[in-house]
Coordinates of C-alpha atoms in Angstrom, one line a residue:
Chain A
X1 CA 6.8 -17.3 17.5
X2 CA 5.8 -16.0 14.0
X3 CA 8.3 -13.5 13.2
X4 CA 6.5 -12.6 9.9
X5 CA 3.7 -10.8 12.1
X6 CA 6.1 -8.1 13.3
X7 CA 7.8 -8.0 10.1
X8 CA 4.7 -6.9 8.5
X9 CA 5.2 -3.6 10.1
X10 CA 8.8 -3.3 10.5
X11 CA 9.9 -3.9 6.9
X12 CA 7.8 -0.7 5.5
X13 CA 8.7 1.6 8.4
X14 CA 12.5 0.6 8.2
X15 CA 12.6 1.0 4.4
X16 CA 10.5 4.2 4.4
X17 CA 13.3 5.6 7.0
X18 CA 15.9 4.9 4.6
X19 CA 13.8 6.1 1.3
X20 CA 13.5 9.5 3.3
X21 CA 17.2 9.8 3.6
X22 CA 18.0 8.9 -0.3
X23 CA 15.5 11.7 -1.4
X24 CA 17.8 12.5 -4.7
X25 CA 19.0 9.0 -5.4
X26 CA 16.1 8.1 -8.0
X27 CA 17.3 4.6 -8.9
X28 CA 18.0 3.6 -5.6
X29 CA 14.4 4.9 -4.3
X30 CA 12.9 3.2 -7.0
X31 CA 14.7 -0.3 -6.4
X32 CA 13.9 0.0 -2.7
X33 CA 10.4 1.2 -3.1
X34 CA 9.5 -1.7 -5.7
X35 CA 11.0 -4.3 -3.3
X36 CA 9.2 -2.9 -0.2
X37 CA 5.8 -2.4 -2.2
X38 CA 6.1 -6.2 -3.3
X39 CA 6.5 -7.5 0.2
X40 CA 3.5 -5.4 1.4
X41 CA 0.9 -7.9 0.3
X42 CA 3.3 -10.9 0.0
X43 CA 4.5 -11.2 3.6
X44 CA 0.9 -11.6 5.0
X45 CA 0.0 -13.9 2.4
X46 CA 2.7 -16.3 3.3
X47 CA 2.5 -15.7 7.1
X48 CA 0.9 -18.3 9.4
X49 CA -2.0 -17.1 11.9
X50 CA -0.5 -16.6 15.4
X51 CA 0.2 -14.2 18.1
X52 CA 3.4 -12.0 18.7
X53 CA 4.3 -10.9 22.3
X54 CA 6.9 -8.3 21.7
X55 CA 9.7 -8.5 24.2
X56 CA 9.1 -12.3 24.2
X57 CA 6.6 -11.8 27.2
X58 CA 3.3 -13.9 27.0
X59 CA 1.1 -13.8 30.0
X60 CA 2.5 -15.5 32.9
X61 CA 0.0 -18.4 32.8
X62 CA 1.8 -19.4 29.4
X63 CA 5.4 -18.7 31.2
X64 CA 5.8 -20.9 34.3
X65 CA 9.6 -20.3 34.6
X66 CA 9.1 -16.5 35.2
X67 CA 5.9 -17.1 37.3
X68 CA 7.9 -19.0 39.6
X69 CA 8.6 -17.0 43.1
X70 CA 6.0 -14.4 42.4
X71 CA 3.4 -13.8 45.1
X72 CA -0.2 -15.3 44.8
X73 CA -1.3 -11.5 44.8
X74 CA -0.2 -11.8 41.2
X75 CA -0.2 -15.5 40.0
X76 CA -3.7 -16.1 41.8
X77 CA -5.4 -13.5 40.1
X78 CA -6.4 -12.4 36.9
X79 CA -3.0 -10.7 36.5
X80 CA -1.8 -14.4 35.7
X81 CA -3.4 -14.3 32.4
X82 CA -3.1 -10.6 31.5
X83 CA -0.7 -9.4 28.9
X84 CA 2.4 -7.8 30.0
X85 CA 3.5 -6.8 26.7
X86 CA 2.2 -5.1 23.6
X87 CA 0.6 -7.9 21.5
X88 CA -0.5 -8.4 17.8
X89 CA -2.9 -11.0 16.7
X90 CA -2.8 -12.2 13.2
X91 CA -6.0 -13.9 12.0
X92 CA -7.7 -14.6 8.9
X93 CA -9.6 -11.3 8.9
X94 CA -6.3 -9.4 9.4
X95 CA -4.9 -11.6 6.6
X96 CA -7.2 -10.6 3.9
X97 CA -7.5 -6.9 5.0
X98 CA -3.7 -6.4 5.3
X99 CA -3.0 -8.2 1.9
X100 CA -5.8 -5.9 0.2
X101 CA -4.4 -2.9 1.9
X102 CA -0.9 -4.2 0.6
X103 CA -2.2 -4.8 -2.8
X104 CA -3.7 -1.0 -3.1
X105 CA -0.2 0.4 -1.7
X106 CA 1.7 -1.7 -4.4
X107 CA 0.3 -0.2 -7.2
X108 CA -0.2 3.3 -5.5
X109 CA 3.6 3.4 -4.9
X110 CA 4.4 1.8 -8.5
X111 CA 2.2 4.3 -10.4
X112 CA 3.7 7.3 -8.2
X113 CA 7.4 6.0 -9.0
X114 CA 6.5 5.7 -12.9
X115 CA 4.7 8.6 -13.8
X116 CA 7.4 10.9 -13.0
X117 CA 10.9 11.1 -14.2
X118 CA 12.5 11.8 -10.7
X119 CA 10.9 9.4 -8.1
X120 CA 10.4 11.1 -4.8
X121 CA 11.7 9.4 -1.8
X122 CA 9.5 11.5 0.6
X123 CA 6.4 10.6 -1.0
X124 CA 7.5 6.9 -1.1
X125 CA 8.5 7.2 2.6
X126 CA 5.1 8.7 3.5
X127 CA 3.1 6.1 1.6
X128 CA 5.0 3.3 3.3
X129 CA 4.9 4.9 6.8
X130 CA 1.1 5.2 6.4
X131 CA 0.5 1.9 5.3
X132 CA 2.9 0.4 7.8
X133 CA 0.8 2.3 10.6
X134 CA -2.6 1.0 9.3
X135 CA -1.4 -2.6 9.2
X136 CA -0.2 -2.1 13.0
X137 CA -3.6 -0.8 13.8
X138 CA -5.2 -3.9 12.2
X139 CA -2.7 -6.4 14.0
X140 CA -2.7 -4.4 17.4
X141 CA -4.3 -5.9 20.4
X142 CA -3.3 -3.0 22.5
X143 CA -5.2 0.1 22.4
X144 CA -2.4 2.7 23.5
X145 CA -0.3 1.1 20.7
X146 CA -3.2 1.5 18.1
X147 CA -3.4 5.1 19.2
X148 CA 0.2 5.7 18.4
X149 CA 0.0 4.3 14.9
X150 CA -3.2 6.2 14.5
X151 CA -1.4 9.5 15.3
X152 CA 1.5 8.2 12.7
X153 CA -0.9 7.7 10.2
X154 CA -2.5 10.9 10.6
X155 CA 0.7 12.5 10.2
X156 CA 1.5 10.4 7.2
X157 CA -1.7 11.5 5.6
X158 CA -1.0 15.1 6.0
X159 CA 2.4 14.6 4.4
X160 CA 0.7 12.9 1.4
X161 CA -1.2 15.9 0.9
X162 CA 1.5 18.4 1.5
X163 CA 3.7 16.9 -1.2
X164 CA 1.0 16.9 -3.7
X165 CA 1.4 20.5 -4.9
X166 CA -2.2 20.7 -5.4
X167 CA -3.6 24.3 -5.1
X168 CA -4.4 25.0 -1.0
X169 CA -3.1 21.9 0.0
X170 CA -1.4 23.6 2.7
X171 CA -4.4 25.1 4.1
X172 CA -6.2 22.0 4.3
X173 CA -3.4 20.0 5.8
X174 CA -3.4 22.7 8.5
X175 CA -7.0 22.6 9.1
X176 CA -6.8 19.0 9.3
X177 CA -4.1 18.9 11.8
X178 CA -6.0 21.3 14.0
X179 CA -9.2 19.4 14.2
X180 CA -7.1 16.2 14.8
X181 CA -5.1 18.0 17.4
X182 CA -8.4 18.2 19.5
X183 CA -9.9 14.9 18.6
X184 CA -6.6 13.0 19.4
X185 CA -6.1 14.1 22.9
X186 CA -9.8 13.3 23.6
X187 CA -9.3 9.8 22.3
X188 CA -6.0 9.5 24.6
X189 CA -8.4 10.8 27.5
X190 CA -10.9 7.9 26.3
X191 CA -7.8 5.5 26.7
X192 CA -6.5 6.9 29.8
X193 CA -10.0 6.4 31.5
X194 CA -10.0 2.8 30.2
X195 CA -6.6 2.2 31.7
X196 CA -7.8 4.2 34.9
X197 CA -11.0 1.8 35.3
X198 CA -9.4 -1.6 34.3
X199 CA -5.7 -0.9 34.9
X200 CA -5.1 -2.3 31.3
X201 CA -4.7 -1.3 27.9
X202 CA -4.6 -4.5 26.4
X203 CA -7.9 -5.0 24.6
X204 CA -8.4 -8.6 25.3
X205 CA -7.6 -7.9 29.0
X206 CA -10.1 -4.8 29.1
X207 CA -12.8 -7.3 27.7
X208 CA -11.8 -9.7 30.2
X209 CA -12.1 -7.2 33.2
X210 CA -15.6 -6.0 31.9
X211 CA -17.1 -9.5 31.2
X212 CA -16.0 -11.2 34.4
X213 CA -16.8 -8.2 36.8
X214 CA -13.7 -6.9 37.7
X215 CA -15.1 -3.6 37.0
X216 CA -18.6 -2.2 36.9
X217 CA -19.7 -2.3 33.3
X218 CA -22.3 0.5 34.1
X219 CA -19.7 2.9 35.5
X220 CA -20.1 6.2 34.0
X221 CA -16.4 6.7 33.7
X222 CA -16.6 3.7 30.9
X223 CA -19.6 5.3 29.3
X224 CA -17.4 8.4 29.2
X225 CA -14.4 6.4 27.6
X226 CA -16.7 5.0 25.0
X227 CA -17.8 8.3 24.0
X228 CA -14.3 9.9 23.9
X229 CA -13.1 7.0 21.8
X230 CA -16.0 7.0 19.4
X231 CA -15.1 10.8 18.8
X232 CA -11.7 10.1 18.0
X233 CA -13.0 7.6 15.7
X234 CA -15.3 9.8 13.8
X235 CA -12.3 12.3 13.3
X236 CA -9.7 9.4 12.0
X237 CA -12.1 8.0 9.6
X238 CA -14.0 11.2 8.2
X239 CA -17.4 10.5 9.5
X240 CA -19.7 13.2 10.3
X241 CA -18.9 16.1 11.5
X242 CA -15.6 15.6 10.0
X243 CA -16.7 14.3 6.6
X244 CA -16.2 17.7 4.7
X245 CA -12.4 17.9 5.9
X246 CA -11.7 14.4 4.9
X247 CA -13.1 14.6 1.7
X248 CA -11.1 17.8 1.0
X249 CA -7.8 16.0 2.3
X250 CA -8.8 13.2 -0.6
X251 CA -9.3 16.0 -3.2
X252 CA -5.9 17.8 -2.5
X253 CA -3.9 14.7 -2.7
X254 CA -2.6 13.2 -6.1
X255 CA -4.7 10.3 -7.4
X256 CA -2.1 7.6 -6.3
X257 CA -2.3 9.4 -2.8
X258 CA -6.0 9.8 -2.7
X259 CA -6.4 6.1 -3.4
X260 CA -4.1 5.4 -0.5
X261 CA -5.5 7.8 1.9
X262 CA -9.2 6.4 1.6
X263 CA -7.8 2.9 2.0
X264 CA -6.2 4.2 5.3
X265 CA -9.8 5.6 6.2
X266 CA -11.5 2.5 5.6
X267 CA -9.2 0.0 7.5
X268 CA -8.7 2.4 10.5
X269 CA -12.5 2.5 10.5
X270 CA -12.5 -1.2 10.8
X271 CA -9.6 -1.4 13.2
X272 CA -11.3 1.1 15.8
X273 CA -14.9 -0.1 15.0
X274 CA -14.0 -3.6 15.9
X275 CA -12.4 -2.4 19.2
X276 CA -15.4 -0.1 20.1
X277 CA -17.6 -3.4 19.3
X278 CA -15.5 -5.8 21.4
X279 CA -15.2 -3.5 24.5
X280 CA -18.6 -1.7 24.6
X281 CA -20.9 -4.3 22.6
X282 CA -22.6 -4.6 26.1
X283 CA -24.0 -1.0 25.8
X284 CA -27.1 -0.9 23.7
X285 CA -26.1 2.9 23.1
X286 CA -22.9 2.0 21.3
X287 CA -24.9 -0.2 18.5
X288 CA -27.7 2.5 18.2
X289 CA -24.7 5.3 17.9
X290 CA -22.8 3.4 15.2
X291 CA -25.9 2.7 13.1
X292 CA -27.1 6.3 13.5
X293 CA -23.9 7.9 12.6
X294 CA -23.5 5.5 9.9
X295 CA -26.8 6.6 8.5
X296 CA -25.9 10.0 8.7
X297 CA -22.5 9.5 6.7
X298 CA -24.3 7.6 4.0
X299 CA -26.8 10.3 3.4
X300 CA -24.7 13.3 3.8
X301 CA -21.7 11.8 1.9
X302 CA -23.9 10.7 -1.3
X303 CA -26.1 13.6 -1.2
X304 CA -23.1 16.1 -1.0
X305 CA -21.5 14.1 -3.8
X306 CA -24.5 15.0 -6.1
X307 CA -23.4 18.9 -5.8
X308 CA -19.8 18.6 -6.4
X309 CA -18.3 20.0 -9.7
X310 CA -14.6 18.6 -8.8
X311 CA -14.5 15.1 -9.6
X312 CA -11.8 14.3 -7.0
X313 CA -14.2 15.8 -4.3
X314 CA -17.3 14.1 -5.8
X315 CA -15.4 10.6 -5.6
X316 CA -14.2 11.8 -1.9
X317 CA -18.0 12.3 -0.9
X318 CA -18.9 9.0 -2.2
X319 CA -16.1 7.5 -0.3
X320 CA -17.4 9.0 3.0
X321 CA -21.1 7.7 2.3
X322 CA -19.7 4.2 1.3
X323 CA -18.1 4.1 5.0
X324 CA -21.7 4.4 6.4
X325 CA -22.5 0.8 4.6
X326 CA -19.5 -0.6 6.6
X327 CA -20.7 1.1 9.9
X328 CA -24.3 -0.2 9.5
X329 CA -23.1 -3.6 9.2
X330 CA -20.8 -3.3 12.5
X331 CA -23.7 -1.5 14.2
X332 CA -26.0 -4.4 13.5
X333 CA -23.6 -6.5 15.8
X334 CA -25.0 -9.9 14.3
X335 CA -22.5 -12.3 12.8
X336 CA -23.9 -11.7 9.2
X337 CA -24.1 -8.0 9.8
X338 CA -20.4 -7.9 10.9
X339 CA -19.3 -10.5 8.0
X340 CA -21.1 -8.0 5.5
X341 CA -19.8 -5.0 6.9
X342 CA -16.0 -6.2 6.9
X343 CA -16.6 -7.5 3.3
X344 CA -17.9 -4.1 2.3
X345 CA -14.6 -2.5 3.8
X346 CA -12.6 -4.7 1.7
X347 CA -14.6 -4.0 -1.3
X348 CA -14.9 -0.3 -0.9
X349 CA -11.2 0.0 -0.4
X350 CA -10.5 -1.6 -3.9
X351 CA -13.2 0.3 -5.7
X352 CA -12.6 3.8 -4.5
X353 CA -8.9 3.2 -5.2
X354 CA -9.9 2.0 -8.6
X355 CA -11.9 4.9 -9.2
X356 CA -9.4 7.4 -7.9
X357 CA -6.8 6.2 -10.0
X358 CA -9.1 5.7 -12.9
X359 CA -10.4 9.3 -12.9
X360 CA -6.8 10.4 -12.1
X361 CA -5.7 9.3 -15.7
X362 CA -7.6 12.3 -17.0
X363 CA -5.1 14.5 -15.3
X364 CA -2.3 12.9 -17.5
X365 CA -4.3 14.6 -20.7
X366 CA -5.2 18.0 -18.9
X367 CA -4.7 19.2 -15.3
X368 CA -8.3 20.0 -15.1
X369 CA -10.6 18.5 -12.2
X370 CA -13.4 20.7 -12.5
X371 CA -16.1 18.6 -14.5
X372 CA -17.8 21.8 -16.0
X373 CA -14.4 22.5 -18.0
X374 CA -14.3 18.8 -19.1
X375 CA -15.8 16.8 -21.7
X376 CA -15.1 14.6 -24.7
X377 CA -12.4 12.3 -22.7
X378 CA -13.7 9.1 -24.1
X379 CA -12.0 10.0 -27.2
X380 CA -8.8 10.7 -25.6
X381 CA -8.6 7.8 -23.0
X382 CA -11.1 4.9 -24.4
X383 CA -9.3 2.2 -22.4
X384 CA -9.5 4.0 -19.0
X385 CA -12.9 5.3 -19.8
X386 CA -14.3 1.7 -19.8
X387 CA -12.5 0.7 -16.8
X388 CA -13.7 3.7 -15.0
X389 CA -17.3 2.8 -16.0
X390 CA -17.0 -0.6 -14.6
X391 CA -15.4 0.8 -11.3
X392 CA -18.5 2.9 -11.1
X393 CA -21.0 0.3 -11.6
X394 CA -18.9 -1.8 -9.1
X395 CA -19.3 1.1 -6.4
X396 CA -23.0 1.4 -7.1
X397 CA -23.3 -2.3 -6.4
X398 CA -24.3 -3.6 -9.9
X399 CA -23.8 -7.3 -10.3
X400 CA -21.6 -9.2 -10.9
X401 CA -19.2 -6.8 -8.9
X402 CA -18.2 -7.2 -5.5
X403 CA -20.2 -4.5 -3.9
X404 CA -23.1 -6.1 -5.0
X405 CA -22.6 -8.9 -3.0
X406 CA -21.5 -7.1 0.1
X407 CA -24.6 -4.8 -0.2
X408 CA -26.9 -7.6 -0.8
X409 CA -25.4 -9.2 2.5
X410 CA -26.1 -6.0 4.2
X411 CA -29.8 -5.8 3.4
X412 CA -30.2 -9.2 4.4
X413 CA -28.4 -8.6 7.8
X414 CA -30.9 -5.6 8.2
X415 CA -33.8 -7.6 7.4
X416 CA -32.8 -10.3 9.7
X417 CA -32.3 -8.0 12.6
X418 CA -35.8 -6.6 12.0
X419 CA -34.7 -3.4 10.6
X420 CA -36.2 -3.4 6.9
X421 CA -36.0 0.5 7.1
X422 CA -32.5 0.4 7.0
X423 CA -32.4 -1.8 4.0
X424 CA -34.8 0.4 2.1
X425 CA -32.2 3.5 2.7
X426 CA -29.4 1.6 1.7
X427 CA -31.0 0.3 -1.7
X428 CA -32.0 4.0 -2.2
X429 CA -28.8 5.4 -1.7
X430 CA -27.2 3.0 -3.8
X431 CA -29.3 4.1 -6.8
X432 CA -28.4 7.8 -6.0
X433 CA -24.6 6.6 -5.9
X434 CA -25.3 5.1 -9.4
X435 CA -27.1 8.2 -10.7
X436 CA -24.1 10.5 -9.5
X437 CA -21.7 8.4 -11.1
X438 CA -23.3 8.1 -14.2
X439 CA -23.9 11.9 -14.3
X440 CA -20.2 12.5 -13.6
X441 CA -19.2 9.9 -16.3
X442 CA -21.4 11.5 -18.9
X443 CA -20.0 15.2 -18.1
X444 CA -16.4 13.9 -18.2
X445 CA -16.3 11.5 -21.2
X446 CA -19.4 11.6 -23.1
X447 CA -20.6 15.0 -23.7
X448 CA -18.7 16.9 -26.4
X449 CA -15.5 18.5 -25.6
X450 CA -15.6 22.3 -24.8
X451 CA -13.6 24.3 -27.2
X452 CA -11.3 25.9 -24.5
X453 CA -10.3 22.3 -22.9
X454 CA -6.6 21.8 -23.9
X455 CA -5.5 18.3 -24.4
X456 CA -1.7 17.5 -23.6
X457 CA -0.3 14.7 -25.6
X458 CA 0.9 12.9 -22.8
X459 CA 0.5 9.0 -22.8
X460 CA -1.0 7.1 -19.6
X461 CA 1.7 5.0 -18.0
X462 CA 1.0 1.3 -18.7
X463 CA 1.1 0.7 -14.7
X464 CA -1.6 2.7 -14.3
X465 CA -3.9 0.6 -16.7
X466 CA -2.5 -2.7 -15.6
X467 CA -3.3 -1.4 -11.8
X468 CA -7.0 -0.6 -13.1
X469 CA -7.4 -4.1 -14.6
X470 CA -5.8 -5.7 -11.3
X471 CA -8.5 -3.8 -9.1
X472 CA -11.1 -5.1 -11.9
X473 CA -10.0 -8.5 -11.7
X474 CA -10.3 -8.3 -7.6
X475 CA -13.7 -6.9 -7.9
X476 CA -14.9 -9.6 -10.3
X477 CA -13.6 -12.4 -8.1
X478 CA -14.9 -11.2 -4.9
X479 CA -18.3 -10.8 -6.9
X480 CA -18.5 -14.1 -8.4
X481 CA -16.9 -16.2 -5.5
X482 CA -17.9 -14.0 -2.4
X483 CA -16.9 -16.8 -0.2
X484 CA -13.4 -16.6 -0.8
X485 CA -13.5 -13.1 1.0
X486 CA -16.2 -14.1 3.6
X487 CA -14.5 -17.3 4.7
X488 CA -11.7 -15.1 6.0
X489 CA -13.9 -12.7 7.7
X490 CA -16.5 -14.9 9.4
X491 CA -14.1 -16.0 12.2
X492 CA -13.6 -12.7 13.5
X493 CA -17.4 -11.6 13.2
X494 CA -18.6 -14.6 15.1
X495 CA -15.9 -14.0 17.8
X496 CA -17.5 -10.3 18.2
X497 CA -21.2 -10.8 17.5
Chain B
X1 CA -7.8 21.3 53.8
X2 CA -4.9 19.9 51.3
X3 CA -6.3 18.8 48.2
X4 CA -5.6 15.3 46.9
X5 CA -2.8 15.3 44.4
X6 CA -4.5 13.0 42.0
X7 CA -7.7 15.2 42.2
X8 CA -5.6 18.3 41.7
X9 CA -3.8 16.8 38.9
X10 CA -7.2 16.1 37.1
X11 CA -8.6 19.5 37.8
X12 CA -5.5 21.0 36.3
X13 CA -5.8 18.6 33.2
X14 CA -9.4 19.6 32.7
X15 CA -8.6 23.4 33.0
X16 CA -5.6 23.1 30.6
X17 CA -8.1 21.2 28.1
X18 CA -10.6 23.8 28.5
X19 CA -8.6 26.8 28.1
X20 CA -6.8 25.0 25.0
X21 CA -10.2 24.5 23.4
X22 CA -11.5 28.0 24.1
X23 CA -8.0 29.3 22.6
X24 CA -8.2 27.0 19.3
X25 CA -11.7 28.2 18.8
X26 CA -11.7 32.0 19.5
X27 CA -8.2 33.0 18.9
X28 CA -7.3 34.2 15.4
X29 CA -3.8 34.1 15.2
X30 CA -2.2 30.7 13.9
X31 CA 0.7 30.5 16.5
X32 CA -1.8 31.1 19.2
X33 CA -4.1 28.6 18.0
X34 CA -1.0 26.1 18.1
X35 CA -0.1 26.9 21.5
X36 CA -3.7 26.1 22.6
X37 CA -3.6 23.2 21.0
X38 CA -0.4 22.5 23.0
X39 CA -2.4 23.0 26.1
X40 CA -4.9 20.5 25.0
X41 CA -2.4 18.1 24.5
X42 CA -0.6 18.7 27.8
X43 CA -3.8 18.2 29.6
X44 CA -4.5 15.2 28.2
X45 CA -0.7 13.8 29.2
X46 CA -1.4 15.3 32.7
X47 CA -4.7 13.3 32.9
X48 CA -2.8 10.1 31.7
X49 CA 0.0 10.6 34.5
X50 CA -2.6 11.1 37.0
X51 CA -4.1 7.5 36.4
X52 CA -0.8 6.1 37.9
X53 CA -0.8 8.0 41.1
X54 CA -1.3 5.7 44.1
X55 CA -1.7 7.4 47.3
X56 CA 1.3 6.5 49.5
X57 CA 2.8 4.6 46.6
X58 CA 6.5 4.0 46.0
X59 CA 8.5 4.5 43.1
X60 CA 8.1 1.2 40.8
X61 CA 11.8 0.4 40.8
X62 CA 12.7 -3.1 42.3
X63 CA 15.7 -2.7 44.6
X64 CA 18.1 -5.2 46.3
X65 CA 16.7 -6.2 49.6
X66 CA 13.1 -5.0 48.9
X67 CA 10.5 -7.3 49.4
X68 CA 8.6 -8.7 46.8
X69 CA 5.3 -8.4 48.5
X70 CA 5.8 -5.0 49.8
X71 CA 6.6 -3.9 46.1
X72 CA 4.0 -5.5 44.4
X73 CA 1.4 -3.9 47.0
X74 CA 2.8 -0.4 47.3
X75 CA 4.7 0.5 43.8
X76 CA 2.7 2.9 41.9
X77 CA 1.6 2.0 38.5
X78 CA 4.4 2.6 35.8
X79 CA 2.5 2.1 32.7
X80 CA 1.0 5.6 32.6
X81 CA 4.4 7.1 32.6
X82 CA 5.6 4.9 29.9
X83 CA 2.8 5.6 27.8
X84 CA 2.9 9.6 28.5
X85 CA 6.4 9.7 27.0
X86 CA 5.3 8.2 23.8
X87 CA 2.4 10.8 23.7
X88 CA 4.6 13.8 24.5
X89 CA 6.7 12.6 21.5
X90 CA 3.5 12.3 19.0
X91 CA 2.6 15.9 20.4
X92 CA 6.1 17.5 19.7
X93 CA 6.2 15.7 16.1
X94 CA 2.5 17.0 15.3
X95 CA 3.3 20.7 16.7
X96 CA 6.8 20.6 14.7
X97 CA 4.7 19.8 11.3
X98 CA 1.9 22.4 12.1
X99 CA 4.6 25.1 12.7
X100 CA 6.3 24.1 9.4
X101 CA 3.2 24.7 7.5
X102 CA 2.4 27.8 9.2
X103 CA 5.9 29.4 8.3
X104 CA 5.0 28.1 4.7
X105 CA 1.4 30.1 4.8
X106 CA 3.1 32.9 6.3
X107 CA 5.1 33.1 3.6
X108 CA 2.5 32.8 1.0
X109 CA -0.2 35.1 2.7
X110 CA 2.1 37.8 4.9
X111 CA -0.2 37.0 7.6
X112 CA -0.9 34.6 10.5
X113 CA -4.7 35.3 10.6
X114 CA -6.6 32.1 10.5
X115 CA -9.7 34.0 9.0
X116 CA -7.5 35.2 6.4
X117 CA -5.6 32.0 5.5
X118 CA -8.1 29.2 6.5
X119 CA -11.3 31.3 5.6
X120 CA -12.9 30.7 9.2

């Protein structure tokens, strides 16, 4: 039994609840938040791979003592190997993704604690709660458990937007919740249909039931379940038609909150996407739909980014567009494609967090986010301007950064699958991403400062620059040595393909 | 003819969801929208409970003196009932947050009209 596996979820949730109670005690909030934030990437780093059966109930086949005396109706059938309890699986792919998520959360929490005089226990609570939920989604082999954490993550995301004090944040949060209150029950019905057909909520058992003919794979009920789960997936991750509300959520959060929200979207995209592939990969419709919606997300996200005047909204749309790349990799369904998609997910989470925090440094000098009213910021924030430029180049897939390697792998996977059209679209959209970013960079940093732009004499906290340098190091390391990441991801990709 | 209990539950769940979606899309008052959303959530929960129904089934509590074979063949499926409790709690939390936001928006705008507040 590897107790570090459940602790990855239990530690942040427990401490988050305490932080909520310690709202006014700034020093205690800071101390607890720093310790827990450090634990977020450290615990998965030191944990051994393994499986955690909650309640200590492994399948009967692995637990002969309990199986003694049970009728053959149970021990002589597939029930003997089914999982009676919630199961968490911690493999190499989960390790990499949880470490990266923890790494982003660590800096988001640190910056949020040090950029204000009075640290907010509520904000730290929401960030830790959301992070714990996404970690649980990545670990869980139980689709209902995943749904529960999907809902907790959605509430945490709404909370992060609510505490931001950005104009119209309440309105955006309510819109998101209304849409979520339609999408989540539909996802639940999809899960209920799977339960009704297979009698299981454990994903490994559901896959077993389908592959071994215990249920009819072509059952229309299963097709309906697939459609409903995909609908919930679109909502949770901000794919079209939910891309506008999701990008609005990012833009109404503080830069640290937005950095974390997009990481939540990326990793929940991966968690649910992998489940869809594991259960429904035998349906050609599932692959075609994932590729189709990913192409729409890429095209809509990146083209809508061109028209934005608010820099937070611009990054938000670029983030939605980048999700499409991950979806293409998963939708191709080959080992190379899935590895490339997962690699792109890890890269995108880091790069977008880098961009949100980088562009967010402008808000220390001026509260303005409208690019039409900004200019000349290179003189005010030269160090962060250089780092933001590097982040933008990384997002566009310029070598030697990490997204170049993952996008190259995606192009190779598309060509290997006989889909050169997709490769061409991906390359063209990368060029558009580059142009969009450079236009924003020129507007904010390079053109002359508008006469009416007020610059505050506020220093950018050192921790913000340290975070940006740390993200840059990750981008460079994964760009120069991509095998470090892909070695972690290949096992999962091969098991799904 | 008496309708099958499971079918009746599924039809009721379907009706709740359809009414809920209609209310969410076409009612302008935010409180009414939230009530409609609760209908959708309740429909989904009823749907989940209906999955655990078994014709002629017995309660899934193993009592002393009960035959193991009889219990394993006739007990209704307990998992959906356990799951729906969690789902109800999630629904209640979500609704509490939504109502809290609506109270704040009502103070800001002096109205509960979705078209005025959310610009729909």
